[in-house]
Structure formats: structure tokens, C-alpha cells
Coordinates of N, CA and C in Angstrom, one line a residue:
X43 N 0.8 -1.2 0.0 CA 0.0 0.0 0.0 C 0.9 1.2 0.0
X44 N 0.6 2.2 -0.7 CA 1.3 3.4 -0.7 C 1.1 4.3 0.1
X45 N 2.0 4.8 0.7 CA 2.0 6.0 1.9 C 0.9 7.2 2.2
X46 N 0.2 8.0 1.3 CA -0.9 8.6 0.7 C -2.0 7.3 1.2
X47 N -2.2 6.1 0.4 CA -3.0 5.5 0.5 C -3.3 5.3 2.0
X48 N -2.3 4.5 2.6 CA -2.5 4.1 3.9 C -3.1 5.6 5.0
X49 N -2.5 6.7 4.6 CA -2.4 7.9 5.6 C -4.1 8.1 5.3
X50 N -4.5 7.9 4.3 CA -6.2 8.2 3.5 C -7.1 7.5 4.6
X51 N -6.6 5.7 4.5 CA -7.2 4.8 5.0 C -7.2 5.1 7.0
X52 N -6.4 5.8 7.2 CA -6.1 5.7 9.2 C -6.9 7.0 9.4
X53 N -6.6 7.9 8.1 CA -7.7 9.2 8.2 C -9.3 8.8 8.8
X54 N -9.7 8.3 7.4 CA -11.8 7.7 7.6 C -11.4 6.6 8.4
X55 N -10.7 5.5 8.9 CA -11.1 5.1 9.9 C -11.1 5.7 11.3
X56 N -10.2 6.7 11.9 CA -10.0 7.2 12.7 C -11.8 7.8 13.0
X57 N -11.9 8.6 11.7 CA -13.0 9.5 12.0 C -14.6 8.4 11.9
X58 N -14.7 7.1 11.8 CA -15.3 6.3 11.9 C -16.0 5.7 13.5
X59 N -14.4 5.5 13.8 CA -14.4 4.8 15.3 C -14.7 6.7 15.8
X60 N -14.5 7.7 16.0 CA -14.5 8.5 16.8 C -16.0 8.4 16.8
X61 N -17.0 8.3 15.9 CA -18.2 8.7 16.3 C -18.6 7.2 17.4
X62 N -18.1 6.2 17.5 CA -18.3 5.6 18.5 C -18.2 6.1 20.3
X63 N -17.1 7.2 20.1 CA -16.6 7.2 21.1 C -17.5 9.0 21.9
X64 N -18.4 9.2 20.7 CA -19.1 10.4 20.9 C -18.5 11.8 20.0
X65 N -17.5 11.2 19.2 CA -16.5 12.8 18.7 C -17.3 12.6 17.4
X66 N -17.8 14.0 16.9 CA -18.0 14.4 15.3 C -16.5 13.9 14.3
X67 N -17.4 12.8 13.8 CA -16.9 12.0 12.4 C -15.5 12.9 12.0
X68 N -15.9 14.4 11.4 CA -15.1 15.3 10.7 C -14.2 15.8 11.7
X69 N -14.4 16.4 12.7 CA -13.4 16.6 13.5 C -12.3 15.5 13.8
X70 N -12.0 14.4 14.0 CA -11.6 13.3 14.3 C -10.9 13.2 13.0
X71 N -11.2 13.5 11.9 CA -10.3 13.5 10.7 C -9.9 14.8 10.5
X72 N -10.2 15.6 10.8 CA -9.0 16.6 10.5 C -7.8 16.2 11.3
X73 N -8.1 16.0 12.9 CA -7.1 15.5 13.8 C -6.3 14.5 13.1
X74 N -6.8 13.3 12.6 CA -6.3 12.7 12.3 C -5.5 12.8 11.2
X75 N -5.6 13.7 9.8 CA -4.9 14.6 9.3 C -3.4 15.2 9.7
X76 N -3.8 16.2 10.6 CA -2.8 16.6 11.2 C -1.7 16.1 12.4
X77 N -2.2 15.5 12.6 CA -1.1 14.2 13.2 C -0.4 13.1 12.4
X78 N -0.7 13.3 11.1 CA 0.3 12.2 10.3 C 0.9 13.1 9.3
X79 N 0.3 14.4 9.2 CA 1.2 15.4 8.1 C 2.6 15.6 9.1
X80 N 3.2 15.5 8.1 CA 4.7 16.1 8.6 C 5.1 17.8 8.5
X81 N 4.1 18.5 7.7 CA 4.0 19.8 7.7 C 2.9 20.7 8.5
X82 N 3.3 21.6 8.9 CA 1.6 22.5 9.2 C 1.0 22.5 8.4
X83 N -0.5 22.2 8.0 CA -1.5 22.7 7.2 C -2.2 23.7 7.6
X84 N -2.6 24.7 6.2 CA -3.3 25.7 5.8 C -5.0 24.8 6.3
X85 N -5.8 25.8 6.4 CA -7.7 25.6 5.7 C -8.1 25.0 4.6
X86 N -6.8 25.6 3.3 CA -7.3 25.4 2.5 C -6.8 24.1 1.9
X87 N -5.9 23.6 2.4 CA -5.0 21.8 2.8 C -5.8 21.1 3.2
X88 N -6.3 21.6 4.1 CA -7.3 20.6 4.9 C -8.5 20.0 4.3
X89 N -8.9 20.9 3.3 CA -10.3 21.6 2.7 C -10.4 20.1 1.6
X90 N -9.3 20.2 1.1 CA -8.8 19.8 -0.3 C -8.6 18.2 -0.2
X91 N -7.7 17.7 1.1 CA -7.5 16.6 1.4 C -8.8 15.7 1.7
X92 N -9.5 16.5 2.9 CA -10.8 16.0 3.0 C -12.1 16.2 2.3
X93 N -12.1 16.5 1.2 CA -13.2 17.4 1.0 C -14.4 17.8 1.1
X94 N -14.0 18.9 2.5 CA -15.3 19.4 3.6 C -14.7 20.7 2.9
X95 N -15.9 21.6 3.4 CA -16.0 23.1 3.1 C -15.1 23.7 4.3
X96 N -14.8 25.1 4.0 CA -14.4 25.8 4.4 C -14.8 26.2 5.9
X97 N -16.4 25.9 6.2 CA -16.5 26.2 7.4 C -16.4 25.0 8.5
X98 N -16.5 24.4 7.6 CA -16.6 22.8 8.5 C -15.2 22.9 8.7
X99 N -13.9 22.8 7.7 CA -12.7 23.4 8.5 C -12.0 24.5 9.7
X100 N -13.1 25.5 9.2 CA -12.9 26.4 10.6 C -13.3 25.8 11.9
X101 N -14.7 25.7 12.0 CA -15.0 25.1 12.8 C -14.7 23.8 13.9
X102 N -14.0 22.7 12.7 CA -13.4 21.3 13.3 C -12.4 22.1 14.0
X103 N -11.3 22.8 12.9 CA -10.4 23.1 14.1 C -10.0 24.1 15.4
X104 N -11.4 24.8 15.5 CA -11.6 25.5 16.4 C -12.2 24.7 17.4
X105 N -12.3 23.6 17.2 CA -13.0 23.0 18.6 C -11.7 22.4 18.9
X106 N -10.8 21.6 18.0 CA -9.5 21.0 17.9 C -8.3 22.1 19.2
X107 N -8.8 22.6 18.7 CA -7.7 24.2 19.3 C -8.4 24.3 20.8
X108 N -9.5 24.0 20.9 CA -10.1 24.3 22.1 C -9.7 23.1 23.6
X109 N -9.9 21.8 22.0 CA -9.5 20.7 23.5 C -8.1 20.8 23.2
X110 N -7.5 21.4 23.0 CA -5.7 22.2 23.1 C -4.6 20.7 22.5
X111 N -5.4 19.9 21.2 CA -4.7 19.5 20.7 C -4.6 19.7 19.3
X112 N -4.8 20.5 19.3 CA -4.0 21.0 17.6 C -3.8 22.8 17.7
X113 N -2.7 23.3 17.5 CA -2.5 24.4 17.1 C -1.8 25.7 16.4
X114 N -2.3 26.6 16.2 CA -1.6 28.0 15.2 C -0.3 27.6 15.5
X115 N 0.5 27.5 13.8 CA 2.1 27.7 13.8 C 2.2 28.9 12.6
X116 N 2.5 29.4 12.8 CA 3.4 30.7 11.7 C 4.2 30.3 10.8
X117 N 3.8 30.4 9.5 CA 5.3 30.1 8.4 C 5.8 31.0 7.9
X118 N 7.0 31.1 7.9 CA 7.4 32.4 7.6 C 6.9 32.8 6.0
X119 N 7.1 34.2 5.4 CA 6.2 34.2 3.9 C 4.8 34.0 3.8
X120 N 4.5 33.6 4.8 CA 2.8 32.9 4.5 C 1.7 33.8 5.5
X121 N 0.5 34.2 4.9 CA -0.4 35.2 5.3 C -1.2 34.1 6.0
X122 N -1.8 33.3 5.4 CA -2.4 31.9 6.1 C -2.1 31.7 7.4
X123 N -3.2 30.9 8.0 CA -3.2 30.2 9.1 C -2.9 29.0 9.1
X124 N -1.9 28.5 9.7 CA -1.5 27.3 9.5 C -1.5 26.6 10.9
X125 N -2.2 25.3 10.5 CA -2.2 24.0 12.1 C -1.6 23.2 12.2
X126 N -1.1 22.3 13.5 CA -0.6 21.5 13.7 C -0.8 20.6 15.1
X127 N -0.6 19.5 14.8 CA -1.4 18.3 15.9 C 0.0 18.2 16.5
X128 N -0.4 18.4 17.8 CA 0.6 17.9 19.4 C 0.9 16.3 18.5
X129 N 2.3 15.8 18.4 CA 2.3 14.8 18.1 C 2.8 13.3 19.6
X130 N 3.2 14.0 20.3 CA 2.8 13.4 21.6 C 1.5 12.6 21.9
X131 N 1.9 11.2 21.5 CA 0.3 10.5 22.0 C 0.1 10.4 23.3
X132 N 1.0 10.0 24.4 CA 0.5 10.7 25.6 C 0.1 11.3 25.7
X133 N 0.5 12.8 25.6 CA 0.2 13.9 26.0 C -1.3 13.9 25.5
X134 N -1.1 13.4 24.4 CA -2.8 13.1 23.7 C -3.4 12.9 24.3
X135 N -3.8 11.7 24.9 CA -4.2 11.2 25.6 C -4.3 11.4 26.7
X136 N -3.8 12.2 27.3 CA -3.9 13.0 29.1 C -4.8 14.0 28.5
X137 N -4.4 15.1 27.3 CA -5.3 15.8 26.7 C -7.1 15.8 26.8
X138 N -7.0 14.7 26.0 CA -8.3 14.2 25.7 C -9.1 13.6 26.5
X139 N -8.3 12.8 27.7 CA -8.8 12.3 29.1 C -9.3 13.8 29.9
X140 N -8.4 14.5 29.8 CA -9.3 16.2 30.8 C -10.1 16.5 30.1
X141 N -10.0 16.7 29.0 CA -11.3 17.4 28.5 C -12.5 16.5 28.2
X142 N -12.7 15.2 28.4 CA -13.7 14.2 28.7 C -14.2 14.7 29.7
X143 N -13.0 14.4 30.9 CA -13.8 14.4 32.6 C -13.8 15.6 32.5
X144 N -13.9 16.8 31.5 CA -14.2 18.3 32.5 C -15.6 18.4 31.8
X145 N -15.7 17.1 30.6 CA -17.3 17.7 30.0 C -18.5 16.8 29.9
X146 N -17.8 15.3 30.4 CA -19.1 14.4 30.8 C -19.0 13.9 32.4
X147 N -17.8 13.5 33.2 CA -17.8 12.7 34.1 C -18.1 14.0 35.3
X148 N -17.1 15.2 35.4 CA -17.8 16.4 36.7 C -19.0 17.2 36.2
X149 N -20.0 16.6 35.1 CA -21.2 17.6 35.4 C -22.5 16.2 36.1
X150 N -21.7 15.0 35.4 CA -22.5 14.1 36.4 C -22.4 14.0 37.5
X151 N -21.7 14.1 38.0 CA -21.3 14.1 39.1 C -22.1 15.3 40.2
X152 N -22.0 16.1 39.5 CA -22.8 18.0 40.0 C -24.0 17.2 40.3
X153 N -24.6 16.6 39.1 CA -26.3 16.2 39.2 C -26.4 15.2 40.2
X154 N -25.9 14.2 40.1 CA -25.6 12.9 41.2 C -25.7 13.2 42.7
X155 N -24.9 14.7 42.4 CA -24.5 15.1 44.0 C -26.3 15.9 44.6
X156 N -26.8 16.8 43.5 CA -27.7 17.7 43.5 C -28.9 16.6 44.3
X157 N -29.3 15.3 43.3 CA -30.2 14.4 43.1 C -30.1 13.6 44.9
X158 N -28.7 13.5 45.2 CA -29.1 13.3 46.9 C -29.6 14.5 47.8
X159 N -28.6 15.8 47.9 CA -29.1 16.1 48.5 C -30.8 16.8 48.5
X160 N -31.0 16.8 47.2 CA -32.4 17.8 46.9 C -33.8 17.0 47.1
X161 N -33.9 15.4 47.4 CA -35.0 14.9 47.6 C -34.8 14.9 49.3
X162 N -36.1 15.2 49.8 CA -36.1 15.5 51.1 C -37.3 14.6 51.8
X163 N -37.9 13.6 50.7 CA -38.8 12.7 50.8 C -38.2 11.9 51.8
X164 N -39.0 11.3 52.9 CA -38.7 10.3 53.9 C -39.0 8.8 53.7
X165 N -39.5 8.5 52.3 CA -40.6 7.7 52.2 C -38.9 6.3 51.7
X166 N -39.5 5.2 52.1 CA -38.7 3.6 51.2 C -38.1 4.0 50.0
X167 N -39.3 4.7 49.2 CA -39.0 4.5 47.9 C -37.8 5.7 47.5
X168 N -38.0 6.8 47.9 CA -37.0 7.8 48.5 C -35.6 7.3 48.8
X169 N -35.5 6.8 49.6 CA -34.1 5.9 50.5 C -33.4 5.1 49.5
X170 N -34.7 4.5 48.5 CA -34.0 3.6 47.4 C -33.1 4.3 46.5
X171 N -34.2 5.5 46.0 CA -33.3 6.3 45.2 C -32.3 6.7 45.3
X172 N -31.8 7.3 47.0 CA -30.8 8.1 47.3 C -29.7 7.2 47.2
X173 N -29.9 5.9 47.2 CA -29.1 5.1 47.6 C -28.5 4.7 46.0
X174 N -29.6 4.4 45.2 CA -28.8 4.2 43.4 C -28.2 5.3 42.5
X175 N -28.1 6.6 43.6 CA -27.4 7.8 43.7 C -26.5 8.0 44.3
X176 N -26.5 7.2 45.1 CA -25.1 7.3 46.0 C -24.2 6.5 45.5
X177 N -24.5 5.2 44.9 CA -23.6 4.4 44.5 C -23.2 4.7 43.4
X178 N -24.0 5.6 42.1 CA -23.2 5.6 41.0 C -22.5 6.4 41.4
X179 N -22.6 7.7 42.3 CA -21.7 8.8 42.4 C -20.6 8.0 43.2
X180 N -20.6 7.2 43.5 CA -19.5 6.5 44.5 C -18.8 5.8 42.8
X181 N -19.1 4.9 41.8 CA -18.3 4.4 40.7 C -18.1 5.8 40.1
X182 N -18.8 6.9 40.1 CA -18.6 7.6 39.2 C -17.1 9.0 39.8
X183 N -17.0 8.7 41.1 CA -15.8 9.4 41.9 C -14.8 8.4 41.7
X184 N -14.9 7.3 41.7 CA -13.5 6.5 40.8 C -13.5 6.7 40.3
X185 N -13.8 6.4 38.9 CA -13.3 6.7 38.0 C -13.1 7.6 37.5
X186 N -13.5 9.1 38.0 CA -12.9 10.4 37.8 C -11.1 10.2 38.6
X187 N -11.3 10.1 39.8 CA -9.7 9.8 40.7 C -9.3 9.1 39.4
X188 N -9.3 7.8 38.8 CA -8.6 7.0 38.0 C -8.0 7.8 37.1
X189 N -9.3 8.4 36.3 CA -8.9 9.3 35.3 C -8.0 11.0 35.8
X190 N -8.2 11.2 36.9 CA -7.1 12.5 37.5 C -5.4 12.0 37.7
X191 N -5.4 10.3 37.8 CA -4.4 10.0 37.9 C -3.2 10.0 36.7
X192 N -4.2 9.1 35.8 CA -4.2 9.0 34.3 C -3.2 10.7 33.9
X193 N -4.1 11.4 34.2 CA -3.9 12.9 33.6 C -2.7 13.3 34.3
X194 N -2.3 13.0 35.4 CA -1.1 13.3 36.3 C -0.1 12.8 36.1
X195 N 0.0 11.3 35.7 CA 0.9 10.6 35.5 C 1.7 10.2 34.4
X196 N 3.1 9.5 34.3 CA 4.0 9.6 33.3 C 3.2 8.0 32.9
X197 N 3.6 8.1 31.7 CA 3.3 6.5 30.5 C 3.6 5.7 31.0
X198 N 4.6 5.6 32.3 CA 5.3 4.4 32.6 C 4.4 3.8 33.5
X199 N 4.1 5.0 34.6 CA 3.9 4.5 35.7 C 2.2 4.1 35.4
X200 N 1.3 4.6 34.5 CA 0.6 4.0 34.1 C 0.1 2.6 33.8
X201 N 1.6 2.3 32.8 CA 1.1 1.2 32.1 C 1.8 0.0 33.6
X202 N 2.5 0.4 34.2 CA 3.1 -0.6 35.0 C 1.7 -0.7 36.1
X203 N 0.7 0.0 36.3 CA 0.1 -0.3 37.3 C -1.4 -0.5 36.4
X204 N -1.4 -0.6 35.5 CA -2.6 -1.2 34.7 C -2.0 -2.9 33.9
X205 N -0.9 -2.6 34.5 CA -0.2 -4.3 34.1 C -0.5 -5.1 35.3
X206 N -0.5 -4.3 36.6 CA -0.8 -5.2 37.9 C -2.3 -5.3 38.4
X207 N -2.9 -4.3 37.9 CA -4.5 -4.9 37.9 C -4.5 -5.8 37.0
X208 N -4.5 -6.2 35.9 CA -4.5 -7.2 34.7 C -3.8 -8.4 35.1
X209 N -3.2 -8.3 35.9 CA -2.4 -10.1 36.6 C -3.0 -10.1 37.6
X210 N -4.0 -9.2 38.4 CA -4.7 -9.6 39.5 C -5.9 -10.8 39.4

């Protein structure tokens, strides 16, 4: 397979599995784009390789910019705006881990917390609820801590203690 070809093929699957994972299709391939170009690309690079419009380019990578893995480099000569993907897949990956838990795991958590304290009902059925609210917020404070650690920690120490739960 040719280098072009293959980089085409990891592009649309990339942006395939993202919508699995909750990420817009197009966003997920621009990223993916820019993490295998070995140059900064222009809008209008972007535009051309995948071909989405102009605002769908703005747009993908203004959200890209926002979860602070892709961004403005300057070329010298050039009026353009030119991007570029953190090529650090850790770092990616710590990246993308905070900006998950700062935008699904702590607003459940808000609600989870709101949902105990705000029923003031005395009744069984009451007690049951608080209680299938206490316990997700109880899985759901793990694996926020898991994920705070994740974000804290170096690749090594990671993978060495996700090696020792897995032999457990």
C-alpha cells in the first residue's frame, strides 16, 4: 500500500471509530490529518485533502484548538493560518482524558450530587433512590480519581500499574 493511501485509510477510519466514542466524524479526521502530516497545514490543505468546506474546516479546528490538541504555527512568507497536531500520543491522551472528565464525568457528578441532596422525601421508595445515587456517584468518583491520575501521571507508571491490575 502506498504511503498517501495508507495515511487516507487511518484518516476515515480514525474519523469512523470517533463517532463511536461520541466525537463528530469530521473533527476526528481533521485531527487525524494533522497528526500524520509532517507539515503544518493551511484551511485550505485541509479543505482539499478531505473534502469538507471551508467552514466545516474552521469550525473542526476551532474545537481542535479548544480541547488544546491542535494548534496555530506561523510560516514564515505565508499570510495563512496554518495547524498543527501535538504529536505526543500521551500527551494526547492526558489531553483528551481532561477534556472528557471536565465535560461528561464532573457535570455528572454536580447532578448525582444535587439528586441526593435535593430529595427531602422520607418515604422507602425515597431511601432507594438516594441510595442508586449514591452508589453511582460513588463508581462515578472512581473513576474520575482514576482518570485525575491518568492525567497526572507519566506512561510508565501508568502502564506498570494497569499491568498489575490485569495479573490480578
Amino acid at each position: 500500500m502506498k504511503l498517501e493511501d495508507a495515511k487516507l485509510k487511518y484518516i476515515h477510519t480514525w474519523g469512523s471509530l470517533a463517532t463511536s466514542w461520541g466525537i463528530n466524524k469530521t473533527m476526528a479526521q481533521v485531527h487525524a490529518l494533522l497528526l500524520v502530516s509532517t507539515k503544518p497545514l493551511s484551511a485550505d490543505e485541509i479543505m482539499e485533502t478531505l473534502k469538507i468546506s471551508r467552514g466545516n474546516v474552521n469550525m473542526n479546528v476551532r474545537a481542535l484548538i479548544d480541547w488544546g490538541i491542535v494548534s496555530k504555527e506561523f510560516v514564515v512568507g505565508e499570510r495563512k493560518e496554518f495547524f498543527v497536531a501535538d504529536k505526543d500520543i500521551w500527551e494526547l491522551f492526558k489531553q483528551v482524558t481532561k477534556e472528557r472528565k471536565k465535560r461528561e464525568i464532573e457535570p455528572v457528578l454536580k447532578v448525582l450530587d444535587e439528586l441526593q441532596e435535593d430529595v427531602h422525601d422520607a418515604s422507602e421508595e425515597a431511601e432507594a433512590f438516594k441510595k442508586v445515587m449514591n452508589d453511582l456517584s460513588s463508581v462515578t468518583k472512581t473513576v474520575n480519581g482514576i482518570l485525575e491520575k491518568a492525567i497526572k501521571a507519566d506512561e510508565h507508571w501508568l502502564l506498570s500499574n494497569f499491568t498489575k491490575m490485569i495479573k490480578k
